Amino acid sequence: ALQSKETELLDEALCAMLVEANVDPKAFASSFSMSAPNLKLLLGHASVRIREGAARLFGLILSEASLEEQRKSLQQIIEEAKRLDLKKHLEKVQSFILATGYTIGHTQQPRGDTLEAFFGALQDFAGERDLQAAVAESYGILSACTDMQGSDAFAGLFRSFVESRKKTEAVSAAIVALGRMCTTEDFKMVQFLVDLIKSVEEESEAFALGKAFSSVFGPPTGLQRQEILLFSSEMMDAVLRDVIYGAASASKGKQSYPEDFKDMCAGTCSEVLAKYVSHPAPKVRRNAGIVLLSMVKSAESHPAIDLVEVQSAFCELLKDTDGITQEIASQGISLIFQLSGAETRKQLVENLVDVLTSGVSSKAKRLKISAETEMFEHNMLGKDPEGQKISTYKHLCSIATDIGQPDMLSSMINLYNHNSVLNSSKGAAMGLASLSAIAEEELKPLLPKLVPKLYRLLHDPDPGVQESMNMFWCSLTRNPTETVNTHLASVIEELISNLGSNLWRNRQSASSALAEVIMGRTWDSLRPFFERMWEMCFRVLDDIKETVRISAMTFASSLQRTTARLCEEGGAQDENSPASVVFPILLTKGITSPVEDVKSLSLQVLYRLVKFSDKRLLSENLPQIAGCLLESLSSLESGAMNYIEQHAERVGIDKESLDSLRVRAANASIVGDMLDRVAHSVNEENLADV
């Protein structure tokens, strides 16, 4: 397969070989020792994946050869790399550099003529911009997998890569290399890495910074070195990493570190927590979250890491507007939950549930608004006359002053605070979703408080919020239908109360959720809420916001069908039957409403009630029904009839003919049909009232 010209076949073969190599490196090197020439040929392949896989496997096989054969092969590779024309063989030179680094990394030989020759070649290659990423990555491999001392010359070289910002790949590789060059005795580059939290812009560079801090706080040993050398995240499933190397971090236990190293780590962690977690710039907060997660992942039992403080930081980052930051924070919370004691776990879950249900936490830190605080992302507020995005507090102040409306600023701050609450709920859902599988016992007593709020948020108008809530809902409930049935009363109560919320998104989501939850329910389950549902339905049908009214129409349609079904299914219709509950509402608040949608809905429902209710119930309500219908005849009369009345003399229609026309039109309408039906319910008892 390694001699095939089919890229897909080569890719699959190398993936399979990498899995075997990760499971048992020595056995693989022994079994595939004859494949080294073929792997060397693949170092010049056009595919990046194939070059990477070949370089890793070639380095492993060569490292198991005799010292003389290693020295000879590496010298040949280094010399060939120097001779090759970069314009024609750039990818091959990059692969040669990496393959040499992997080989020396496996042998763990930090000294020798070959190593010195390789360092000289790296310094020569560093002048070529397209080779800088390979140079930094290869040197970083050596720093992580051997015990060699870091070179000040290379440290300065990699700092220049980072500061130049010319190529993202080179910057990322240089950041990782600087982190791997730090040891428990030599950590002078740490402050430079900390300062990068504020300056790194690219997402890939931010994750490289996290990888660098992983090496700073938890220098790789044993299986972790093997992982760096052999595991390819591009070619291998991430699940295999946990299967093969998951025990490496679990078996680390407590590590002993020099006091000055522990002081440095404690100071670094404190600086990140104090300066960058609450920074006004979203990208700085993202970088801080990535760094904190990397610290905890790489050194779970590190004496310098205060898990309580880091946990609080992750809870704050859950409220961020950036999706990556929220995802990082949820991963961090899940990890810290697993490392914490029972009491801390309980407090963490309760805190997240508070944030989800109320939008705020009892332990929340208020983010200070500075001049450069980015209050609105993307183009939410558009651009100013100069074409710049309106996003920062300083920019908003300037615009409010220019247009002479300082009151506008307070409205914007209120909107900013509302968005913060929304993001808090979204982030809390992501955090709880990551915990649900391992915090089942802690979440169980909180379900009555959690389910009603979560069910409404599943229908939030924001797709991002919907996605987060749905993810948590799926992880929380094995049987969603059973969960809703169990907490139905509290769910409906939550939704009805939010129909009167002063926030339009709450009214809209409650309308959509109620339209869904009442379908197919029995009268016994809906009876306590039925009257309030109709009253609030009339209210949201007249909402000031169009999207809420549209959602309310869906709710009204569902409520109408549910009412008709319950009335048709009902047997004895006493004072607690659906019809007897709905009749008064429709007659006193529905048909008499000035809102056309409410009036139209009420007439349609009343028609169904009149059609399916028994004579006894109609007889009891006959005076109100008849009076209300007669009063509504004139208001429901078509505009054409009014037009004819105004021009009756001109077209030769007398008053008697006009009245006859009006009577026929009324009899043909839905109101006339209802009056005809209720007329059959007139008896001696109600005749006087009618």
XYZ file of C-alpha atoms in Angstrom:
690
model
C 0.000 0.000 0.000
C 2.918 2.394 0.681
C 3.998 2.018 -2.943
C 0.565 2.907 -4.283
C 0.021 6.082 -6.272
C -3.543 6.390 -4.952
C -3.600 9.169 -2.357
C -6.645 7.776 -0.549
C -5.078 4.305 -0.226
C -1.838 5.812 1.079
C -3.763 7.917 3.569
C -5.687 4.923 4.920
C -2.525 2.819 5.150
C -0.641 5.499 7.088
C -3.603 6.042 9.442
C -3.693 2.323 10.248
C 0.076 2.240 10.752
C -0.073 5.259 13.087
C -2.643 3.514 15.266
C -0.392 0.449 15.520
C 2.634 2.621 16.260
C 0.857 4.483 19.062
C -0.271 1.243 20.718
C 3.177 -0.423 20.736
C 5.991 1.697 19.221
C 8.816 -0.823 19.645
C 6.875 -3.732 18.161
C 5.815 -1.549 15.239
C 9.370 -0.359 14.547
C 10.585 -3.928 14.567
C 7.806 -5.228 12.306
C 7.976 -2.380 9.779
C 11.726 -1.764 9.733
C 11.849 -2.606 6.012
C 9.311 0.162 5.243
C 11.723 3.020 6.027
C 12.788 3.597 2.355
C 9.152 3.782 1.215
C 8.284 6.167 4.044
C 11.254 8.364 3.138
C 9.990 8.615 -0.434
C 6.602 9.767 0.882
C 8.257 12.736 2.619
C 7.983 14.563 -0.680
C 4.337 13.700 -1.346
C 1.894 16.453 -2.337
C -0.528 15.665 0.512
C 0.167 17.355 3.866
C -1.435 14.463 5.771
C 0.698 11.869 4.037
C 3.907 13.858 4.603
C 3.110 14.247 8.300
C 2.255 10.584 8.804
C 5.340 9.439 6.899
C 7.615 11.766 8.911
C 6.302 10.449 12.254
C 6.609 6.791 11.244
C 9.996 7.232 9.554
C 11.373 8.895 12.710
C 10.127 6.014 14.872
C 11.590 3.277 12.660
C 14.938 5.049 12.255
C 15.217 5.618 16.010
C 15.240 1.832 16.557
C 18.132 1.304 14.111
C 21.763 1.086 15.248
C 23.466 4.310 16.346
C 25.744 4.228 13.322
C 22.850 3.747 10.935
C 20.941 6.558 12.653
C 23.894 8.923 12.380
C 24.486 8.078 8.744
C 20.820 8.392 7.717
C 20.318 11.672 9.546
C 23.451 13.196 8.054
C 22.248 12.209 4.594
C 18.840 13.786 5.238
C 20.349 17.004 6.571
C 22.769 17.304 3.660
C 20.055 16.526 1.118
C 17.753 19.122 2.692
C 20.491 21.747 2.330
C 21.069 20.889 -1.325
C 17.442 20.845 -2.457
C 16.011 23.815 -4.345
C 13.289 25.276 -2.150
C 11.302 26.533 -5.111
C 10.911 22.966 -6.363
C 11.127 20.884 -3.174
C 9.788 23.082 -0.363
C 7.443 20.423 1.038
C 10.180 17.785 0.996
C 12.594 20.003 2.932
C 9.876 20.734 5.511
C 9.269 16.993 5.940
C 13.003 16.267 6.232
C 13.259 18.826 9.051
C 10.328 17.276 10.912
C 11.456 13.674 10.325
C 14.867 14.521 11.786
C 13.219 16.093 14.836
C 10.993 13.047 15.356
C 13.964 10.684 15.073
C 16.113 12.530 17.615
C 13.057 12.944 19.846
C 12.560 9.157 19.940
C 16.224 8.484 20.703
C 16.161 11.178 23.437
C 19.815 11.973 22.742
C 20.344 15.661 23.592
C 23.979 15.719 22.436
C 26.214 14.596 19.584
C 27.679 15.715 16.265
C 24.461 14.930 14.427
C 22.452 17.128 16.769
C 24.913 19.994 16.396
C 24.764 19.657 12.618
C 20.968 19.662 12.783
C 20.944 22.819 14.925
C 23.207 24.520 12.426
C 20.878 23.526 9.606
C 17.855 24.821 11.546
C 19.496 28.210 11.988
C 20.236 28.331 8.278
C 16.659 27.327 7.373
C 15.164 29.880 9.797
C 15.977 32.635 7.315
C 13.493 31.139 4.857
C 9.980 32.306 5.736
C 8.333 29.144 4.352
C 10.515 26.922 6.563
C 10.082 28.819 9.825
C 7.067 26.771 10.971
C 8.938 23.486 10.383
C 12.037 24.808 12.172
C 10.052 25.901 15.224
C 7.998 22.695 15.344
C 11.053 20.462 15.065
C 12.936 22.347 17.777
C 9.830 22.253 19.977
C 9.701 18.464 19.580
C 13.304 18.185 20.716
C 12.658 20.476 23.690
C 9.659 18.417 24.805
C 11.048 14.932 24.189
C 14.692 15.244 25.219
C 16.467 16.689 28.243
C 18.486 19.233 26.284
C 18.822 22.765 27.621
C 17.047 25.497 25.691
C 19.213 27.752 23.559
C 19.017 31.520 24.033
C 19.746 31.894 20.333
C 16.737 29.800 19.347
C 14.564 31.471 21.993
C 15.400 34.857 20.476
C 14.775 33.459 17.012
C 11.301 32.182 17.915
C 10.431 35.432 19.667
C 11.211 37.218 16.414
C 8.868 34.809 14.567
C 6.064 35.692 16.974
C 6.666 39.427 16.950
C 6.896 39.599 13.156
C 3.385 38.113 12.707
C 4.274 37.283 9.108
C 2.902 33.734 8.916
C 0.290 32.278 11.261
C 1.742 28.750 10.998
C 5.190 29.978 11.984
C 3.821 32.095 14.847
C 1.831 29.157 16.239
C 4.762 26.750 16.007
C 7.100 29.306 17.604
C 4.698 29.876 20.530
C 4.488 26.127 21.192
C 8.278 25.804 20.950
C 8.829 28.618 23.479
C 6.477 26.886 25.908
C 8.273 23.558 25.506
C 11.640 25.209 26.067
C 10.567 26.160 29.601
C 11.566 23.741 32.353
C 11.165 23.653 36.121
C 14.634 25.235 36.358
C 14.524 27.623 33.405
C 11.280 29.529 32.834
C 12.400 32.962 31.745
C 10.171 32.887 28.655
C 6.956 32.523 30.668
C 6.311 36.255 31.047
C 6.651 36.714 27.302
C 3.986 34.024 26.822
C 1.700 35.645 29.414
C 1.936 38.968 27.594
C 0.835 37.222 24.388
C -2.621 36.639 25.916
C -3.356 40.286 25.224
C -1.843 40.476 21.746
C -2.741 37.170 20.045
C -5.536 37.646 17.499
C -5.801 34.446 15.458
C -7.714 31.485 16.849
C -4.989 28.989 15.863
C -2.383 31.103 17.662
C -4.577 31.197 20.774
C -4.740 27.394 20.898
C -0.988 27.254 20.302
C -0.606 29.518 23.337
C -2.702 27.078 25.341
C -0.478 24.213 24.215
C 2.567 26.233 25.287
C 1.182 26.711 28.805
C 0.430 22.988 28.948
C 4.159 22.402 28.665
C 4.995 25.173 31.137
C 2.728 23.875 33.907
C 3.109 20.166 33.162
C 6.398 19.326 31.401
C 5.747 16.172 29.330
C 7.139 12.843 30.515
C 6.830 9.200 29.478
C 3.677 8.515 27.491
C 3.101 12.230 26.982
C 6.342 12.447 25.015
C 5.266 9.454 22.946
C 1.971 11.226 22.243
C 3.795 14.318 20.938
C 5.915 12.178 18.635
C 3.324 9.743 17.290
C -0.215 10.978 17.721
C -1.537 12.926 14.729
C -4.757 14.803 15.435
C -5.120 15.345 11.673
C -5.076 11.643 10.832
C -6.366 9.906 13.964
C -9.656 9.961 15.836
C -9.559 12.019 19.040
C -11.202 9.097 20.900
C -8.015 7.076 20.373
C -6.063 9.713 22.289
C -8.141 9.033 25.408
C -7.929 5.263 24.934
C -4.163 5.155 24.451
C -2.966 8.100 26.527
C -5.838 8.764 28.928
C -4.066 6.907 31.726
C -0.967 9.083 31.384
C -2.474 12.139 33.095
C -4.449 10.026 35.551
C -1.298 8.296 36.764
C 0.721 11.480 37.238
C -0.529 12.079 40.777
C 1.087 14.752 42.858
C 4.298 16.097 41.388
C 7.148 17.604 43.361
C 8.368 20.937 41.996
C 11.043 23.423 43.083
C 9.691 26.240 45.241
C 10.652 28.994 42.800
C 8.868 27.108 39.987
C 5.723 26.777 42.120
C 5.872 30.486 42.918
C 6.171 31.287 39.219
C 3.176 29.086 38.359
C 1.068 30.565 41.142
C 1.953 34.101 40.042
C 1.193 33.301 36.404
C -2.185 31.772 37.221
C -3.090 34.739 39.445
C -2.090 37.214 36.735
C -4.262 35.486 34.132
C -7.221 35.409 36.530
C -6.855 39.020 37.624
C -5.950 40.775 34.380
C -7.390 38.830 31.463
C -10.537 36.878 32.430
C -12.542 40.124 32.821
C -10.709 42.043 30.108
C -12.980 44.248 27.948
C -11.668 42.725 24.681
C -13.500 39.455 23.726
C -10.408 37.904 22.119
C -8.351 38.468 25.262
C -11.017 36.699 27.339
C -11.018 33.858 24.800
C -7.231 33.549 25.063
C -7.394 33.598 28.872
C -9.985 30.798 28.858
C -7.851 28.642 26.557
C -4.781 29.194 28.723
C -6.634 28.353 31.950
C -8.095 25.181 30.434
C -4.644 24.116 29.245
C -3.177 24.749 32.693
C -5.774 22.545 34.387
C -5.623 19.827 31.721
C -1.857 19.516 31.795
C -1.412 19.692 35.563
C -4.617 18.651 37.298
C -2.893 18.205 40.643
C -0.563 21.179 40.324
C -0.080 22.855 43.728
C -0.115 26.338 42.147
C -3.609 26.020 40.651
C -6.490 27.160 42.833
C -9.387 25.152 41.417
C -12.022 27.272 43.177
C -10.722 30.495 41.603
C -10.345 28.889 38.181
C -13.864 27.478 38.458
C -15.218 30.980 39.167
C -13.331 32.284 36.148
C -14.871 29.641 33.879
C -18.347 30.492 35.223
C -17.719 34.130 34.251
C -16.501 33.144 30.784
C -19.712 31.169 30.198
C -21.449 34.544 29.835
C -19.210 35.636 26.983
C -20.616 36.532 23.587
C -17.997 34.448 21.795
C -19.054 30.854 21.120
C -15.500 29.496 21.373
C -15.014 31.140 24.764
C -18.253 29.605 26.031
C -17.284 26.173 24.731
C -13.857 26.404 26.384
C -15.459 27.492 29.654
C -17.930 24.587 29.596
C -15.054 22.138 29.052
C -13.171 23.728 31.930
C -16.157 23.476 34.264
C -16.633 19.808 33.369
C -12.970 19.078 34.074
C -12.940 20.947 37.397
C -16.174 19.215 38.417
C -14.431 15.855 38.061
C -11.530 17.072 40.197
C -13.668 18.612 42.946
C -15.195 17.230 46.122
C -18.896 16.526 46.698
C -19.713 19.881 48.317
C -17.930 21.880 45.611
C -19.720 19.861 42.924
C -23.095 20.625 44.463
C -22.344 24.361 44.677
C -21.135 24.442 41.076
C -24.284 22.798 39.707
C -26.567 25.029 41.812
C -24.699 28.122 40.632
C -25.098 27.142 36.976
C -28.789 26.385 37.436
C -29.237 29.828 39.049
C -27.581 31.455 36.042
C -29.768 29.491 33.616
C -33.047 30.165 35.425
C -32.488 33.782 36.450
C -29.693 34.993 34.160
C -27.504 35.974 37.111
C -25.398 34.201 39.678
C -25.159 34.966 43.355
C -21.392 34.936 42.946
C -21.241 36.803 39.651
C -18.665 39.492 39.139
C -19.910 42.534 37.298
C -17.854 43.234 34.185
C -16.591 46.790 34.353
C -17.317 48.866 31.281
C -14.256 50.760 30.089
C -13.761 53.020 27.099
C -12.607 50.086 24.955
C -15.243 47.586 26.104
C -16.771 45.981 23.030
C -20.473 46.183 23.839
C -21.882 44.901 20.554
C -20.257 42.463 18.181
C -20.094 42.237 14.398
C -22.300 44.833 12.647
C -25.178 44.778 15.128
C -25.346 48.589 15.217
C -24.000 49.205 11.721
C -21.267 51.713 10.903
C -20.674 55.384 11.533
C -20.365 57.961 8.703
C -16.629 57.194 8.500
C -17.298 53.514 7.841
C -16.134 52.214 11.236
C -18.104 49.579 13.158
C -20.058 50.934 16.118
C -19.159 48.565 18.930
C -17.119 50.066 21.805
C -18.425 52.140 24.721
C -16.148 55.023 23.710
C -17.577 55.010 20.183
C -21.152 55.012 21.482
C -20.413 57.954 23.793
C -18.965 59.910 20.877
C -21.995 59.275 18.654
C -24.483 60.109 21.433
C -22.681 63.415 21.985
C -22.516 64.232 18.270
C -26.247 63.764 17.727
C -27.165 65.510 20.974
C -28.968 62.525 22.532
C -27.097 61.441 25.671
C -30.184 59.444 26.774
C -29.452 57.026 23.940
C -26.408 55.819 25.865
C -28.439 54.507 28.794
C -30.670 52.591 26.362
C -27.612 50.997 24.800
C -26.250 50.010 28.213
C -29.605 48.398 29.067
C -29.465 46.476 25.798
C -25.892 45.430 26.593
C -26.968 44.181 30.036
C -29.867 42.269 28.483
C -27.513 40.593 26.009
C -25.227 39.697 28.919
C -28.092 37.956 30.715
C -29.000 36.073 27.538
C -25.403 34.977 27.023
C -25.237 33.921 30.678
C -28.186 31.573 30.203
C -26.752 30.230 26.957
C -23.342 29.646 28.542
C -24.848 28.032 31.642
C -26.721 25.587 29.408
C -23.484 24.651 27.671
C -21.776 24.165 31.043
C -24.618 22.029 32.402
C -24.705 19.991 29.195
C -21.058 19.084 29.703
C -21.829 18.111 33.318
C -25.129 16.275 32.876
C -23.566 12.873 32.288
C -21.356 13.074 35.395
C -23.574 15.207 37.651
C -26.825 13.278 37.409
C -27.295 13.028 41.177
C -26.561 16.731 41.727
C -29.021 17.769 38.997
C -31.919 15.519 40.018
C -33.238 17.649 42.940
C -32.982 20.785 40.781
C -35.139 19.480 37.919
C -38.402 21.110 39.141
C -36.672 24.486 38.951
C -34.726 23.737 35.795
C -37.183 22.023 33.427
C -39.775 24.865 33.117
C -37.158 27.511 32.285
C -35.293 25.178 29.959
C -38.456 24.211 28.071
C -39.213 27.860 27.307
C -35.631 28.542 26.238
C -35.876 25.654 23.759
C -38.190 27.998 21.802
C -36.077 31.150 22.137
C -36.000 33.240 18.942
C -32.176 33.211 18.946
C -30.942 30.096 17.040
C -27.734 30.057 19.089
C -29.683 29.928 22.358
C -31.958 27.240 20.922
C -28.955 25.129 19.963
C -27.340 25.414 23.414
C -30.579 24.651 25.223
C -31.391 21.724 22.949
C -27.935 20.274 23.558
C -28.492 20.477 27.326
C -32.079 19.192 27.044
C -30.962 16.102 25.112
C -28.190 15.360 27.602
C -30.460 15.987 30.614
C -33.521 13.966 29.628
C -33.492 10.354 28.525
C -37.242 10.576 27.830
C -38.242 14.187 27.023
C -41.977 13.405 26.851
C -41.980 11.790 30.275
C -39.956 14.682 31.726
C -42.440 17.267 30.432
C -45.389 15.192 31.664
C -43.855 14.966 35.130
C -43.323 18.723 35.402
C -46.262 19.815 33.216
C -47.929 22.058 35.798
C -44.761 24.032 36.553
C -43.913 24.239 32.833
C -47.312 25.743 31.945
C -47.144 28.117 34.919
C -43.713 29.344 33.790
C -44.919 29.872 30.228
C -48.119 31.725 31.186
C -46.214 34.075 33.493
C -43.746 34.862 30.693
C -46.568 35.796 28.325
C -46.735 38.981 30.402
C -42.979 39.542 30.531
C -41.573 42.960 29.661
C -39.025 41.211 27.392
C -40.356 40.499 23.906
C -38.201 37.378 23.439
C -39.732 35.858 26.599
C -43.265 36.529 25.340
C -42.440 35.105 21.922
C -40.753 31.961 23.259
C -43.570 31.389 25.773
C -46.183 31.623 23.001
C -44.329 29.127 20.823
C -43.767 26.753 23.733
C -47.410 26.859 24.872
C -48.609 26.147 21.346
C -46.608 22.938 21.477
C -47.084 21.806 25.072
C -50.918 21.954 25.185
C -51.429 19.750 22.142
C -53.038 16.433 23.056
C -53.368 17.246 26.775
C -56.342 16.144 28.847
C -58.826 18.536 30.414
C -57.719 17.560 33.926
C -54.141 18.659 33.214
C -55.177 21.956 31.594
C -58.161 22.936 33.766
C -56.206 25.017 36.367
C -54.635 27.159 33.631
C -57.287 27.317 30.922
C -58.877 30.637 31.783
C -55.513 32.395 32.213
C -54.246 30.929 28.968
C -57.125 32.456 27.029
C -56.745 35.830 28.735
C -53.001 35.971 28.035
C -53.556 34.714 24.492
C -55.786 37.752 23.823
C -53.064 39.955 25.286
C -50.159 38.716 23.136
C -52.342 38.824 20.009
C -52.256 42.594 20.467
C -48.497 42.743 21.189
C -46.485 45.723 20.047
C -43.884 43.504 18.321
C -44.801 41.755 15.096
C -42.802 38.545 15.711
C -44.583 38.115 19.044
C -47.963 38.552 17.342
C -47.031 35.939 14.735
C -46.015 33.518 17.483
C -49.236 34.386 19.351
C -51.293 33.438 16.268
C -49.676 29.989 16.352
C -50.534 29.706 20.048
C -54.102 30.925 19.401
C -54.596 28.360 16.639
C -53.332 25.578 18.908
C -55.509 26.773 21.794
C -58.540 26.970 19.501
C -58.070 23.385 18.272
C -57.445 22.162 21.821
C -60.603 23.872 23.093
C -62.692 22.386 20.279
C -61.268 18.908 20.924
C -61.889 19.090 24.667
C -65.459 20.286 24.123
C -66.162 17.499 21.643
C -64.624 14.875 23.946
C -66.421 16.176 27.060
C -69.297 14.216 28.521
C -71.345 15.897 31.214
C -70.806 19.630 30.921
C -70.897 21.043 34.441
C -69.520 24.315 35.749
C -65.967 22.965 35.387
C -66.256 21.815 31.778
C -64.124 23.449 29.051
C -67.119 25.196 27.503
C -68.331 26.661 30.804
C -64.837 28.018 31.529
C -64.360 29.511 28.066
C -67.840 30.974 27.474
C -67.466 33.902 29.929
C -64.002 34.832 28.650
C -65.104 34.888 25.021
C -68.237 36.876 25.751
C -66.724 39.464 28.109
C -63.187 39.864 26.773
C -63.042 38.305 23.334
C -65.902 39.364 21.095
C -66.021 42.804 22.697
C -62.320 43.417 22.098
C -61.333 46.250 19.745
C -58.536 44.040 18.342
C -59.698 42.404 15.105
C -57.586 39.247 15.564
C -58.982 38.703 19.059
C -62.569 39.306 17.920
C -62.217 36.959 14.925
C -60.673 34.198 17.042
C -63.368 34.542 19.688
C -66.178 34.234 17.127
C -64.641 31.094 15.637
C -64.247 29.436 19.038
C -67.701 30.558 20.178
C -69.196 29.024 17.031
C -67.622 25.651 17.871
C -68.871 25.895 21.456
C -72.396 26.734 20.374
C -72.303 23.865 17.914
C -71.106 21.165 20.348
C -72.377 22.306 23.758
C -75.529 20.786 25.205
C -78.778 22.736 25.563
C -78.457 23.041 29.337
C -75.134 24.928 29.100
C -76.417 27.089 26.237
C -79.571 27.816 28.184
C -77.581 29.015 31.206
C -75.478 31.378 29.100
C -78.143 32.300 26.576
C -78.780 35.908 27.708
C -75.071 36.784 27.538
C -74.557 34.926 24.236
C -77.575 36.435 22.533
C -76.899 39.946 23.766
C -73.245 39.802 22.784
C -74.027 38.413 19.322
C -76.733 40.967 18.627
C -74.416 43.804 19.636
C -71.709 42.464 17.401
C -73.941 42.262 14.329
C -73.483 45.895 13.455
C -69.748 45.941 14.150
C -69.259 42.828 12.016
C -71.297 44.195 9.119
C -69.277 44.396 5.920
C -68.096 47.696 4.469
C -70.138 47.023 1.334
C -73.347 47.253 3.333
C -72.364 50.632 4.739
C -71.535 51.844 1.238
C -74.944 50.755 -0.078
C -76.709 52.503 2.811
C -74.954 55.791 2.077
C -75.836 55.646 -1.643
C -79.241 53.970 -1.347
C -81.288 56.920 -2.687
C -78.991 57.474 -5.673
C -79.282 53.832 -6.800
C -83.016 53.602 -6.062
C -83.031 51.332 -2.973
C -85.660 52.178 -0.371
C -85.286 51.713 3.390
C -87.421 48.577 3.510
C -85.344 46.842 0.839
C -82.151 47.910 2.586
C -83.324 46.461 5.919
C -84.332 43.251 4.182
C -80.863 43.056 2.582
C -79.221 43.663 5.917
C -81.285 40.896 7.573
C -80.395 38.381 4.841
C -76.693 39.249 5.176
C -76.864 38.838 8.957
C -78.625 35.474 8.668
C -75.978 34.239 6.228
C -73.101 35.186 8.562
C -71.531 33.077 11.293
C -73.277 35.275 13.878
C -76.673 34.643 12.308
C -76.012 30.912 12.309
C -75.125 31.024 16.012
C -78.240 33.057 16.843
C -80.327 30.484 15.039
C -78.734 27.666 17.029
C -79.070 29.325 20.430
C -82.697 30.210 19.686
C -83.529 26.547 20.155
C -82.315 26.813 23.758
C -84.876 29.459 24.753
C -87.174 28.248 27.520
C -89.503 29.654 30.139
C -86.659 30.201 32.619
C -84.466 32.355 30.374
C -87.085 33.916 28.125
C -87.472 37.021 30.276
C -83.693 37.612 30.407
C -83.370 37.186 26.661
